């Protein structure tokens, strides 16, 4: 069985601790950087200020980009893609459940 490590993550000014198999830590950190970049791009656009909406828009942008990736010879297996999407969705749900509504 794989060792689980705790990874500290900061997104939208909030701190999260996410458990990850040791061998997937680098991938998780890359995903956090990708999400952080998408969030920053949306914030720089200035039209959306609600943290929940920013997170959802960033997740949708990433999902859209992923669906555009051609899966085929030498590409990713669909089961791997589905597992990664499920993990990202669960992480997004957890992050959104920890955000406080803006008053």
mmCIF file of N, CA and C in Angstrom:
data_model
loop_
_atom_site.group_PDB
_atom_site.id
_atom_site.type_symbol
_atom_site.label_atom_id
_atom_site.label_comp_id
_atom_site.label_asym_id
_atom_site.label_seq_id
_atom_site.Cartn_x
_atom_site.Cartn_y
_atom_site.Cartn_z
ATOM 1 N N UNK A 1 0.844 -1.172 0.000
ATOM 2 C CA UNK A 1 0.000 0.000 0.000
ATOM 3 C C UNK A 1 0.890 1.235 0.000
ATOM 4 N N UNK A 2 0.412 2.275 -0.646
ATOM 5 C CA UNK A 2 1.172 3.506 -0.812
ATOM 6 C C UNK A 2 1.117 4.370 0.456
ATOM 7 N N UNK A 3 2.224 5.033 0.724
ATOM 8 C CA UNK A 3 2.269 5.958 1.856
ATOM 9 C C UNK A 3 1.496 7.223 1.498
ATOM 10 N N UNK A 4 0.658 7.692 2.421
ATOM 11 C CA UNK A 4 -0.109 8.919 2.228
ATOM 12 C C UNK A 4 0.632 10.054 2.926
ATOM 13 N N UNK A 5 0.833 11.138 2.181
ATOM 14 C CA UNK A 5 1.481 12.323 2.747
ATOM 15 C C UNK A 5 0.476 13.466 2.764
ATOM 16 N N UNK A 6 0.669 14.388 3.670
ATOM 17 C CA UNK A 6 -0.192 15.567 3.772
ATOM 18 C C UNK A 6 0.483 16.719 3.033
ATOM 19 N N UNK A 7 -0.258 17.308 2.098
ATOM 20 C CA UNK A 7 0.269 18.401 1.289
ATOM 21 C C UNK A 7 -0.482 19.677 1.670
ATOM 22 N N UNK A 8 0.276 20.710 2.036
ATOM 23 C CA UNK A 8 -0.309 22.004 2.383
ATOM 24 C C UNK A 8 -0.531 22.794 1.101
ATOM 25 N N UNK A 9 -1.741 23.311 0.939
ATOM 26 C CA UNK A 9 -2.130 24.017 -0.280
ATOM 27 C C UNK A 9 -2.792 25.327 0.104
ATOM 28 N N UNK A 10 -2.517 26.390 -0.660
ATOM 29 C CA UNK A 10 -3.205 27.664 -0.474
ATOM 30 C C UNK A 10 -3.816 28.075 -1.796
ATOM 31 N N UNK A 11 -5.128 28.252 -1.787
ATOM 32 C CA UNK A 11 -5.866 28.717 -2.960
ATOM 33 C C UNK A 11 -6.891 29.741 -2.508
ATOM 34 N N UNK A 12 -7.019 30.812 -3.254
ATOM 35 C CA UNK A 12 -7.965 31.879 -2.925
ATOM 36 C C UNK A 12 -7.788 32.383 -1.494
ATOM 37 N N UNK A 13 -6.528 32.410 -1.045
ATOM 38 C CA UNK A 13 -6.228 32.908 0.288
ATOM 39 C C UNK A 13 -6.599 31.958 1.409
ATOM 40 N N UNK A 14 -6.996 30.749 1.072
ATOM 41 C CA UNK A 14 -7.383 29.752 2.082
ATOM 42 C C UNK A 14 -6.360 28.626 2.094
ATOM 43 N N UNK A 15 -6.113 28.078 3.272
ATOM 44 C CA UNK A 15 -5.139 27.005 3.440
ATOM 45 C C UNK A 15 -5.868 25.676 3.584
ATOM 46 N N UNK A 16 -5.355 24.667 2.879
ATOM 47 C CA UNK A 16 -5.936 23.329 2.912
ATOM 48 C C UNK A 16 -4.825 22.318 3.098
ATOM 49 N N UNK A 17 -5.167 21.211 3.739
ATOM 50 C CA UNK A 17 -4.266 20.076 3.838
ATOM 51 C C UNK A 17 -4.933 18.929 3.100
ATOM 52 N N UNK A 18 -4.237 18.407 2.101
ATOM 53 C CA UNK A 18 -4.800 17.365 1.261
ATOM 54 C C UNK A 18 -3.924 16.128 1.373
ATOM 55 N N UNK A 19 -4.545 14.990 1.647
ATOM 56 C CA UNK A 19 -3.827 13.729 1.674
ATOM 57 C C UNK A 19 -3.611 13.222 0.258
ATOM 58 N N UNK A 20 -2.392 12.742 -0.016
ATOM 59 C CA UNK A 20 -2.065 12.265 -1.353
ATOM 60 C C UNK A 20 -1.090 11.106 -1.245
ATOM 61 N N UNK A 21 -1.244 10.091 -2.104
ATOM 62 C CA UNK A 21 -0.208 9.059 -2.143
ATOM 63 C C UNK A 21 1.132 9.715 -2.468
ATOM 64 N N UNK A 22 2.176 9.268 -1.833
ATOM 65 C CA UNK A 22 3.499 9.876 -1.998
ATOM 66 C C UNK A 22 3.890 9.984 -3.466
ATOM 67 N N UNK A 23 3.619 8.932 -4.244
ATOM 68 C CA UNK A 23 4.033 8.945 -5.648
ATOM 69 C C UNK A 23 3.205 9.904 -6.513
ATOM 70 N N UNK A 24 2.105 10.439 -5.966
ATOM 71 C CA UNK A 24 1.282 11.387 -6.712
ATOM 72 C C UNK A 24 1.407 12.821 -6.186
ATOM 73 N N UNK A 25 2.314 13.021 -5.237
ATOM 74 C CA UNK A 25 2.475 14.358 -4.647
ATOM 75 C C UNK A 25 2.859 15.399 -5.697
ATOM 76 N N UNK A 26 3.811 15.068 -6.560
ATOM 77 C CA UNK A 26 4.242 16.027 -7.582
ATOM 78 C C UNK A 26 3.084 16.387 -8.508
ATOM 79 N N UNK A 27 2.282 15.396 -8.874
ATOM 80 C CA UNK A 27 1.135 15.652 -9.744
ATOM 81 C C UNK A 27 0.128 16.547 -9.052
ATOM 82 N N UNK A 28 -0.115 16.306 -7.761
ATOM 83 C CA UNK A 28 -1.026 17.156 -6.993
ATOM 84 C C UNK A 28 -0.509 18.589 -6.956
ATOM 85 N N UNK A 29 0.772 18.757 -6.709
ATOM 86 C CA UNK A 29 1.350 20.099 -6.664
ATOM 87 C C UNK A 29 1.251 20.791 -8.018
ATOM 88 N N UNK A 30 1.414 20.042 -9.112
ATOM 89 C CA UNK A 30 1.237 20.609 -10.445
ATOM 90 C C UNK A 30 -0.216 21.035 -10.649
ATOM 91 N N UNK A 31 -1.149 20.215 -10.174
ATOM 92 C CA UNK A 31 -2.571 20.540 -10.305
ATOM 93 C C UNK A 31 -2.907 21.804 -9.526
ATOM 94 N N UNK A 32 -2.318 21.949 -8.342
ATOM 95 C CA UNK A 32 -2.548 23.145 -7.529
ATOM 96 C C UNK A 32 -2.013 24.380 -8.255
ATOM 97 N N UNK A 33 -0.817 24.268 -8.846
ATOM 98 C CA UNK A 33 -0.259 25.398 -9.594
ATOM 99 C C UNK A 33 -1.143 25.744 -10.800
ATOM 100 N N UNK A 34 -1.619 24.725 -11.505
ATOM 101 C CA UNK A 34 -2.496 24.951 -12.654
ATOM 102 C C UNK A 34 -3.778 25.647 -12.218
ATOM 103 N N UNK A 35 -4.392 25.139 -11.149
ATOM 104 C CA UNK A 35 -5.616 25.760 -10.637
ATOM 105 C C UNK A 35 -5.346 27.183 -10.163
ATOM 106 N N UNK A 36 -4.228 27.373 -9.471
ATOM 107 C CA UNK A 36 -3.858 28.710 -9.013
ATOM 108 C C UNK A 36 -3.680 29.676 -10.170
ATOM 109 N N UNK A 37 -3.069 29.210 -11.257
ATOM 110 C CA UNK A 37 -2.892 30.060 -12.441
ATOM 111 C C UNK A 37 -4.238 30.424 -13.058
ATOM 112 N N UNK A 38 -5.147 29.442 -13.147
ATOM 113 C CA UNK A 38 -6.480 29.714 -13.708
ATOM 114 C C UNK A 38 -7.234 30.701 -12.821
ATOM 115 N N UNK A 39 -7.151 30.516 -11.511
ATOM 116 C CA UNK A 39 -7.808 31.430 -10.569
ATOM 117 C C UNK A 39 -7.260 32.841 -10.744
ATOM 118 N N UNK A 40 -5.938 32.950 -10.840
ATOM 119 C CA UNK A 40 -5.301 34.263 -11.000
ATOM 120 C C UNK A 40 -5.759 34.936 -12.291
ATOM 121 N N UNK A 41 -5.862 34.169 -13.370
ATOM 122 C CA UNK A 41 -6.306 34.733 -14.646
ATOM 123 C C UNK A 41 -7.737 35.260 -14.538
ATOM 124 N N UNK A 42 -8.597 34.524 -13.850
ATOM 125 C CA UNK A 42 -9.986 34.953 -13.676
ATOM 126 C C UNK A 42 -10.036 36.199 -12.795
ATOM 127 N N UNK A 43 -9.260 36.209 -11.716
ATOM 128 C CA UNK A 43 -9.228 37.380 -10.834
ATOM 129 C C UNK A 43 -8.691 38.603 -11.567
ATOM 130 N N UNK A 44 -7.699 38.410 -12.421
ATOM 131 C CA UNK A 44 -7.127 39.530 -13.175
ATOM 132 C C UNK A 44 -8.136 40.104 -14.155
ATOM 133 N N UNK A 45 -9.086 39.269 -14.600
ATOM 134 C CA UNK A 45 -10.140 39.747 -15.482
ATOM 135 C C UNK A 45 -11.065 40.719 -14.783
ATOM 136 N N UNK A 46 -11.166 40.580 -13.456
ATOM 137 C CA UNK A 46 -11.884 41.536 -12.636
ATOM 138 C C UNK A 46 -13.398 41.495 -12.668
ATOM 139 N N UNK A 47 -13.987 40.631 -13.487
ATOM 140 C CA UNK A 47 -15.449 40.634 -13.575
ATOM 141 C C UNK A 47 -16.099 39.742 -12.522
ATOM 142 N N UNK A 48 -15.380 38.752 -12.034
ATOM 143 C CA UNK A 48 -15.930 37.847 -11.029
ATOM 144 C C UNK A 48 -15.151 38.066 -9.740
ATOM 145 N N UNK A 49 -15.868 38.312 -8.634
ATOM 146 C CA UNK A 49 -15.186 38.549 -7.363
ATOM 147 C C UNK A 49 -15.550 37.505 -6.312
ATOM 148 N N UNK A 50 -16.657 36.802 -6.476
ATOM 149 C CA UNK A 50 -17.083 35.796 -5.511
ATOM 150 C C UNK A 50 -16.150 34.584 -5.590
ATOM 151 N N UNK A 51 -15.569 34.194 -4.452
ATOM 152 C CA UNK A 51 -14.594 33.106 -4.418
ATOM 153 C C UNK A 51 -15.158 31.801 -4.956
ATOM 154 N N UNK A 52 -16.402 31.482 -4.605
ATOM 155 C CA UNK A 52 -17.009 30.244 -5.095
ATOM 156 C C UNK A 52 -17.111 30.250 -6.619
ATOM 157 N N UNK A 53 -17.533 31.365 -7.169
ATOM 158 C CA UNK A 53 -17.678 31.466 -8.627
ATOM 159 C C UNK A 53 -16.315 31.386 -9.314
ATOM 160 N N UNK A 54 -15.319 31.997 -8.723
ATOM 161 C CA UNK A 54 -13.972 31.937 -9.291
ATOM 162 C C UNK A 54 -13.490 30.490 -9.319
ATOM 163 N N UNK A 55 -13.676 29.772 -8.209
ATOM 164 C CA UNK A 55 -13.238 28.375 -8.134
ATOM 165 C C UNK A 55 -13.962 27.516 -9.161
ATOM 166 N N UNK A 56 -15.265 27.723 -9.301
ATOM 167 C CA UNK A 56 -16.042 26.940 -10.260
ATOM 168 C C UNK A 56 -15.606 27.256 -11.684
ATOM 169 N N UNK A 57 -15.423 28.528 -12.003
ATOM 170 C CA UNK A 57 -14.985 28.896 -13.350
ATOM 171 C C UNK A 57 -13.607 28.315 -13.666
ATOM 172 N N UNK A 58 -12.700 28.345 -12.705
ATOM 173 C CA UNK A 58 -11.368 27.784 -12.912
ATOM 174 C C UNK A 58 -11.464 26.274 -13.150
ATOM 175 N N UNK A 59 -12.282 25.590 -12.352
ATOM 176 C CA UNK A 59 -12.450 24.141 -12.526
ATOM 177 C C UNK A 59 -13.058 23.825 -13.887
ATOM 178 N N UNK A 60 -14.040 24.605 -14.308
ATOM 179 C CA UNK A 60 -14.645 24.390 -15.622
ATOM 180 C C UNK A 60 -13.636 24.633 -16.749
ATOM 181 N N UNK A 61 -12.814 25.648 -16.609
ATOM 182 C CA UNK A 61 -11.782 25.905 -17.617
ATOM 183 C C UNK A 61 -10.817 24.732 -17.729
ATOM 184 N N UNK A 62 -10.408 24.198 -16.589
ATOM 185 C CA UNK A 62 -9.471 23.068 -16.595
ATOM 186 C C UNK A 62 -10.145 21.832 -17.185
ATOM 187 N N UNK A 63 -11.390 21.566 -16.800
ATOM 188 C CA UNK A 63 -12.110 20.412 -17.350
ATOM 189 C C UNK A 63 -12.261 20.551 -18.861
ATOM 190 N N UNK A 64 -12.569 21.749 -19.312
ATOM 191 C CA UNK A 64 -12.696 22.003 -20.751
ATOM 192 C C UNK A 64 -11.371 21.741 -21.461
ATOM 193 N N UNK A 65 -10.280 22.245 -20.900
ATOM 194 C CA UNK A 65 -8.965 22.015 -21.489
ATOM 195 C C UNK A 65 -8.653 20.524 -21.549
ATOM 196 N N UNK A 66 -8.986 19.802 -20.493
ATOM 197 C CA UNK A 66 -8.723 18.368 -20.436
ATOM 198 C C UNK A 66 -9.521 17.623 -21.498
ATOM 199 N N UNK A 67 -10.780 18.004 -21.684
ATOM 200 C CA UNK A 67 -11.611 17.338 -22.676
ATOM 201 C C UNK A 67 -11.132 17.608 -24.099
ATOM 202 N N UNK A 68 -10.432 18.712 -24.308
ATOM 203 C CA UNK A 68 -9.889 19.011 -25.632
ATOM 204 C C UNK A 68 -8.659 18.171 -25.946
ATOM 205 N N UNK A 69 -8.026 17.608 -24.913
ATOM 206 C CA UNK A 69 -6.830 16.801 -25.120
ATOM 207 C C UNK A 69 -7.233 15.537 -25.874
ATOM 208 N N UNK A 70 -6.519 15.257 -26.916
ATOM 209 C CA UNK A 70 -6.822 14.077 -27.723
ATOM 210 C C UNK A 70 -6.287 12.835 -27.018
ATOM 211 N N UNK A 71 -7.181 11.891 -26.771
ATOM 212 C CA UNK A 71 -6.802 10.627 -26.143
ATOM 213 C C UNK A 71 -6.678 9.602 -27.255
ATOM 214 N N UNK A 72 -5.519 8.996 -27.371
ATOM 215 C CA UNK A 72 -5.323 8.015 -28.428
ATOM 216 C C UNK A 72 -4.003 7.311 -28.257
ATOM 217 N N UNK A 73 -3.380 6.980 -29.362
ATOM 218 C CA UNK A 73 -2.105 6.267 -29.342
ATOM 219 C C UNK A 73 -1.095 7.012 -28.485
ATOM 220 N N UNK A 74 -0.602 6.351 -27.470
ATOM 221 C CA UNK A 74 0.381 6.943 -26.598
ATOM 222 C C UNK A 74 -0.198 7.965 -25.636
ATOM 223 N N UNK A 75 -1.515 8.164 -25.682
ATOM 224 C CA UNK A 75 -2.162 9.126 -24.800
ATOM 225 C C UNK A 75 -2.522 8.501 -23.471
ATOM 226 N N UNK A 76 -3.258 9.228 -22.707
ATOM 227 C CA UNK A 76 -3.683 8.744 -21.400
ATOM 228 C C UNK A 76 -4.821 7.748 -21.544
ATOM 229 N N UNK A 77 -4.864 6.794 -20.659
ATOM 230 C CA UNK A 77 -5.984 5.861 -20.621
ATOM 231 C C UNK A 77 -7.185 6.592 -20.050
ATOM 232 N N UNK A 78 -8.357 6.331 -20.599
ATOM 233 C CA UNK A 78 -9.569 7.008 -20.159
ATOM 234 C C UNK A 78 -9.825 6.757 -18.675
ATOM 235 N N UNK A 79 -9.527 5.572 -18.166
ATOM 236 C CA UNK A 79 -9.748 5.301 -16.740
ATOM 237 C C UNK A 79 -8.870 6.200 -15.871
ATOM 238 N N UNK A 80 -7.663 6.488 -16.325
ATOM 239 C CA UNK A 80 -6.770 7.379 -15.582
ATOM 240 C C UNK A 80 -7.331 8.792 -15.585
ATOM 241 N N UNK A 81 -7.833 9.226 -16.736
ATOM 242 C CA UNK A 81 -8.416 10.563 -16.830
ATOM 243 C C UNK A 81 -9.627 10.670 -15.926
ATOM 244 N N UNK A 82 -10.500 9.672 -15.946
ATOM 245 C CA UNK A 82 -11.696 9.706 -15.095
ATOM 246 C C UNK A 82 -11.320 9.756 -13.619
ATOM 247 N N UNK A 83 -10.296 8.973 -13.238
ATOM 248 C CA UNK A 83 -9.866 8.961 -11.829
ATOM 249 C C UNK A 83 -9.332 10.328 -11.427
ATOM 250 N N UNK A 84 -8.537 10.945 -12.290
ATOM 251 C CA UNK A 84 -7.981 12.263 -11.980
ATOM 252 C C UNK A 84 -9.090 13.314 -11.885
ATOM 253 N N UNK A 85 -10.057 13.257 -12.790
ATOM 254 C CA UNK A 85 -11.174 14.211 -12.744
ATOM 255 C C UNK A 85 -11.950 14.025 -11.453
ATOM 256 N N UNK A 86 -12.189 12.766 -11.054
ATOM 257 C CA UNK A 86 -12.909 12.503 -9.807
ATOM 258 C C UNK A 86 -12.142 13.066 -8.612
ATOM 259 N N UNK A 87 -10.820 12.879 -8.597
ATOM 260 C CA UNK A 87 -10.009 13.401 -7.502
ATOM 261 C C UNK A 87 -10.051 14.922 -7.467
ATOM 262 N N UNK A 88 -9.965 15.562 -8.631
ATOM 263 C CA UNK A 88 -10.031 17.021 -8.679
ATOM 264 C C UNK A 88 -11.401 17.520 -8.236
ATOM 265 N N UNK A 89 -12.439 16.806 -8.642
ATOM 266 C CA UNK A 89 -13.797 17.186 -8.254
ATOM 267 C C UNK A 89 -13.975 17.090 -6.747
ATOM 268 N N UNK A 90 -13.468 16.010 -6.151
ATOM 269 C CA UNK A 90 -13.565 15.848 -4.706
ATOM 270 C C UNK A 90 -12.778 16.937 -3.974
ATOM 271 N N UNK A 91 -11.593 17.262 -4.489
ATOM 272 C CA UNK A 91 -10.789 18.319 -3.871
ATOM 273 C C UNK A 91 -11.497 19.670 -3.985
ATOM 274 N N UNK A 92 -12.126 19.923 -5.139
ATOM 275 C CA UNK A 92 -12.858 21.180 -5.324
ATOM 276 C C UNK A 92 -14.062 21.237 -4.387
ATOM 277 N N UNK A 93 -14.789 20.118 -4.259
ATOM 278 C CA UNK A 93 -15.928 20.077 -3.343
ATOM 279 C C UNK A 93 -15.488 20.357 -1.911
ATOM 280 N N UNK A 94 -14.371 19.755 -1.516
ATOM 281 C CA UNK A 94 -13.859 19.970 -0.154
ATOM 282 C C UNK A 94 -13.477 21.432 0.050
ATOM 283 N N UNK A 95 -12.786 22.000 -0.942
ATOM 284 C CA UNK A 95 -12.365 23.396 -0.834
ATOM 285 C C UNK A 95 -13.569 24.320 -0.772
ATOM 286 N N UNK A 96 -14.575 24.067 -1.602
ATOM 287 C CA UNK A 96 -15.767 24.913 -1.606
ATOM 288 C C UNK A 96 -16.551 24.785 -0.310
ATOM 289 N N UNK A 97 -16.543 23.605 0.285
ATOM 290 C CA UNK A 97 -17.280 23.420 1.532
ATOM 291 C C UNK A 97 -16.615 24.168 2.686
ATOM 292 N N UNK A 98 -15.343 24.498 2.527
ATOM 293 C CA UNK A 98 -14.617 25.200 3.586
ATOM 294 C C UNK A 98 -14.623 26.715 3.405
ATOM 295 N N UNK A 99 -15.117 27.196 2.274
ATOM 296 C CA UNK A 99 -15.150 28.638 2.057
ATOM 297 C C UNK A 99 -16.340 29.244 2.769
ATOM 298 N N UNK A 100 -16.158 30.439 3.233
ATOM 299 C CA UNK A 100 -17.215 31.168 3.905
ATOM 300 C C UNK A 100 -17.855 32.116 2.906
ATOM 301 N N UNK A 101 -19.173 32.239 2.924
ATOM 302 C CA UNK A 101 -19.812 33.186 2.004
ATOM 303 C C UNK A 101 -19.352 34.605 2.292
ATOM 304 N N UNK A 102 -19.201 35.362 1.212
ATOM 305 C CA UNK A 102 -18.826 36.777 1.362
ATOM 306 C C UNK A 102 -20.049 37.559 1.770
ATOM 307 N N UNK A 103 -19.903 38.421 2.739
ATOM 308 C CA UNK A 103 -21.039 39.215 3.200
ATOM 309 C C UNK A 103 -20.932 40.631 2.713
#
